[in-house]
């Protein structure tokens, strides 16, 4: 049986993204509909985890304390909305570091699997706005979801094959639309 788990990319899915990086608490601007969507998942028995590349740390744009403050704000907003995020996994590296955690590699998802005590992520969901999110999810056995927020529209322009019927990627406007779809599908 597939775990009731949704793994979310952060920037562009939960909060607004920036080509110049989200470098401070003031720049971390959540999509209100995403906070409510995460709460709805929790309230309906789903575990929620976040897998986020944060190379801005390695680039010196912000430090781990700043990242922690952003994540504390996110956790507080979700809890205030009646939800819960079970784990946040982040990669502080740049590609040249040769780490195992930077998406599209599956290290962050494996961390989530191990932290949550799951045997497998097979059949769980990976929601992102970039090809690397979908690729990491595919390697880990997750069902891929691309949202059009953040870099999602650019991803579709660069990779029109994602919209072909043979591709298993579910494409929706935003996280709230995915949660509407998911809860509708699983309560029918």
Short mmCIF file of C-alpha atoms in Angstrom, two decimals:
data_model
loop_
_atom_site.label_atom_id
_atom_site.label_comp_id
_atom_site.label_asym_id
_atom_site.label_seq_id
_atom_site.Cartn_x
_atom_site.Cartn_y
_atom_site.Cartn_z
CA UNK A 1 0.00 0.00 0.00
CA UNK A 2 1.38 3.41 -0.98
CA UNK A 3 2.16 5.75 1.91
CA UNK A 4 -0.18 8.71 2.32
CA UNK A 5 2.68 11.09 1.73
CA UNK A 6 3.02 14.25 -0.32
CA UNK A 7 6.53 15.63 -0.80
CA UNK A 8 6.70 19.28 -1.79
CA UNK A 9 9.38 21.40 -3.33
CA UNK A 10 9.47 24.72 -1.45
CA UNK A 11 10.25 27.72 -3.67
CA UNK A 12 7.60 28.06 -6.37
CA UNK A 13 5.25 25.55 -4.74
CA UNK A 14 4.76 26.75 -1.14
CA UNK A 15 6.12 30.25 -1.54
CA UNK A 16 6.99 32.70 -4.29
CA UNK A 17 10.24 31.91 -6.07
CA UNK A 18 12.90 34.34 -7.26
CA UNK A 19 15.55 34.05 -9.94
CA UNK A 20 17.72 35.98 -7.47
CA UNK A 21 17.08 33.41 -4.69
CA UNK A 22 14.87 33.77 -1.64
CA UNK A 23 17.57 35.17 0.67
CA UNK A 24 15.77 36.49 3.75
CA UNK A 25 12.69 36.07 5.87
CA UNK A 26 11.24 39.21 4.24
CA UNK A 27 11.71 37.63 0.79
CA UNK A 28 10.01 34.38 1.87
CA UNK A 29 6.43 35.12 0.77
CA UNK A 30 4.05 32.16 1.04
CA UNK A 31 1.19 31.51 -1.30
CA UNK A 32 -1.77 31.67 1.12
CA UNK A 33 -3.54 28.93 -0.85
CA UNK A 34 -0.53 26.64 -0.38
CA UNK A 35 -0.50 27.05 3.40
CA UNK A 36 -4.21 26.19 3.49
CA UNK A 37 -3.64 23.26 1.10
CA UNK A 38 -0.94 21.76 3.35
CA UNK A 39 -3.28 22.07 6.32
CA UNK A 40 -6.03 20.29 4.38
CA UNK A 41 -3.66 17.43 3.55
CA UNK A 42 -2.77 17.03 7.24
CA UNK A 43 -6.40 17.21 8.30
CA UNK A 44 -7.19 14.41 5.84
CA UNK A 45 -4.56 12.02 7.17
CA UNK A 46 -1.71 12.78 4.76
CA UNK A 47 1.88 13.23 5.83
CA UNK A 48 3.60 16.23 4.26
CA UNK A 49 7.34 16.68 3.77
CA UNK A 50 9.42 19.32 2.01
CA UNK A 51 12.47 18.60 -0.18
CA UNK A 52 14.24 21.79 -1.21
CA UNK A 53 17.51 22.69 -2.91
CA UNK A 54 19.00 25.69 -1.12
CA UNK A 55 22.26 26.36 -2.96
CA UNK A 56 22.08 29.99 -1.85
CA UNK A 57 23.79 28.79 1.34
CA UNK A 58 26.84 27.48 -0.55
CA UNK A 59 26.81 30.62 -2.70
CA UNK A 60 26.96 32.80 0.42
CA UNK A 61 23.63 34.57 -0.21
CA UNK A 62 22.24 33.56 3.22
CA UNK A 63 23.16 31.23 6.06
CA UNK A 64 21.55 28.23 7.72
CA UNK A 65 20.14 30.42 10.52
CA UNK A 66 18.25 32.48 7.91
CA UNK A 67 16.99 29.28 6.26
CA UNK A 68 15.88 28.01 9.65
CA UNK A 69 13.95 31.24 10.28
CA UNK A 70 12.15 30.82 6.93
CA UNK A 71 11.29 27.23 7.78
CA UNK A 72 10.09 28.16 11.27
CA UNK A 73 7.78 30.77 9.71
CA UNK A 74 6.47 28.15 7.26
CA UNK A 75 5.89 25.60 10.04
CA UNK A 76 4.12 28.19 12.20
CA UNK A 77 1.83 29.32 9.38
CA UNK A 78 0.90 25.72 8.55
CA UNK A 79 0.28 24.90 12.22
CA UNK A 80 -1.82 28.07 12.65
CA UNK A 81 -3.91 26.84 9.70
CA UNK A 82 -4.43 23.49 11.44
CA UNK A 83 -1.81 21.45 9.58
CA UNK A 84 1.60 19.90 10.09
CA UNK A 85 4.77 19.39 8.07
CA UNK A 86 6.37 16.11 9.10
CA UNK A 87 9.89 16.78 7.84
CA UNK A 88 11.92 19.36 5.92
CA UNK A 89 14.95 18.10 4.00
CA UNK A 90 17.24 20.63 2.32
CA UNK A 91 20.39 20.56 0.25
CA UNK A 92 22.77 23.48 0.97
CA UNK A 93 25.15 22.52 -1.88
CA UNK A 94 25.85 23.65 -5.42
CA UNK A 95 26.06 21.13 -8.27
CA UNK A 96 29.87 21.21 -8.25
CA UNK A 97 29.96 19.90 -4.67
CA UNK A 98 29.10 16.41 -5.93
CA UNK A 99 26.64 15.72 -3.10
CA UNK A 100 23.97 13.02 -3.19
CA UNK A 101 21.17 15.27 -1.94
CA UNK A 102 20.79 17.96 -4.63
CA UNK A 103 17.73 17.29 -6.76
CA UNK A 104 17.43 15.69 -9.32
CA UNK A 105 19.38 13.17 -7.21
CA UNK A 106 17.18 11.32 -4.71
CA UNK A 107 19.09 12.04 -1.48
CA UNK A 108 16.56 14.45 0.01
CA UNK A 109 13.72 12.04 -0.69
CA UNK A 110 15.69 9.16 0.81
CA UNK A 111 16.22 11.31 3.93
CA UNK A 112 12.46 11.87 4.11
CA UNK A 113 11.78 8.15 3.67
CA UNK A 114 14.23 7.22 6.42
CA UNK A 115 13.14 9.97 8.84
CA UNK A 116 9.48 9.00 8.47
CA UNK A 117 10.33 5.30 8.89
CA UNK A 118 8.96 4.24 5.52
CA UNK A 119 10.16 1.20 3.59
CA UNK A 120 9.61 2.93 0.27
CA UNK A 121 8.29 6.11 -1.31
CA UNK A 122 6.66 4.08 -4.09
CA UNK A 123 3.27 5.59 -4.85
CA UNK A 124 3.71 8.75 -2.80
CA UNK A 125 3.50 12.13 -4.53
CA UNK A 126 6.26 14.60 -5.49
CA UNK A 127 4.98 18.11 -6.23
CA UNK A 128 7.36 20.57 -7.85
CA UNK A 129 7.74 23.38 -10.33
CA UNK A 130 10.87 22.15 -12.13
CA UNK A 131 12.04 19.14 -14.07
CA UNK A 132 14.62 18.33 -11.37
CA UNK A 133 11.80 17.95 -8.80
CA UNK A 134 9.99 15.49 -11.05
CA UNK A 135 13.20 13.59 -11.82
CA UNK A 136 14.05 13.19 -8.12
CA UNK A 137 10.53 11.95 -7.47
CA UNK A 138 10.66 9.49 -10.37
CA UNK A 139 13.93 7.97 -9.14
CA UNK A 140 12.39 7.50 -5.70
CA UNK A 141 9.18 5.93 -7.06
CA UNK A 142 6.93 8.94 -6.48
CA UNK A 143 4.07 10.00 -8.71
CA UNK A 144 5.04 13.33 -10.34
CA UNK A 145 3.02 16.54 -10.15
CA UNK A 146 4.06 19.77 -11.84
CA UNK A 147 2.46 23.00 -10.67
CA UNK A 148 2.36 26.06 -12.93
CA UNK A 149 3.40 28.42 -10.12
CA UNK A 150 7.03 29.41 -9.60
CA UNK A 151 9.06 28.09 -12.54
CA UNK A 152 6.31 25.67 -13.59
CA UNK A 153 5.27 27.52 -16.75
CA UNK A 154 8.93 27.82 -17.85
CA UNK A 155 9.38 24.11 -17.21
CA UNK A 156 6.43 23.34 -19.51
CA UNK A 157 7.83 25.56 -22.26
CA UNK A 158 11.24 23.84 -22.04
CA UNK A 159 9.73 20.35 -21.71
CA UNK A 160 6.47 20.17 -23.69
CA UNK A 161 6.71 16.37 -23.53
CA UNK A 162 5.40 16.63 -19.96
CA UNK A 163 1.99 17.46 -21.40
CA UNK A 164 1.85 14.41 -23.66
CA UNK A 165 -0.67 11.74 -22.78
CA UNK A 166 2.01 9.07 -22.41
CA UNK A 167 3.80 11.09 -19.69
CA UNK A 168 2.56 10.23 -16.19
CA UNK A 169 3.07 13.78 -14.91
CA UNK A 170 -0.04 15.41 -13.49
CA UNK A 171 -0.04 19.14 -14.33
CA UNK A 172 -2.15 21.54 -12.26
CA UNK A 173 -2.28 25.29 -11.64
CA UNK A 174 -0.96 25.24 -8.08
CA UNK A 175 -0.68 23.23 -4.88
CA UNK A 176 -4.26 24.02 -3.88
CA UNK A 177 -5.54 22.62 -7.18
CA UNK A 178 -3.52 19.44 -6.60
CA UNK A 179 -4.93 19.03 -3.10
CA UNK A 180 -8.47 19.57 -4.43
CA UNK A 181 -7.81 16.87 -7.03
CA UNK A 182 -6.13 14.47 -4.60
CA UNK A 183 -8.75 14.70 -1.87
CA UNK A 184 -11.54 14.47 -4.41
CA UNK A 185 -9.97 11.35 -5.92
CA UNK A 186 -9.36 9.62 -2.61
CA UNK A 187 -12.69 10.37 -0.97
CA UNK A 188 -14.82 9.23 -3.89
#
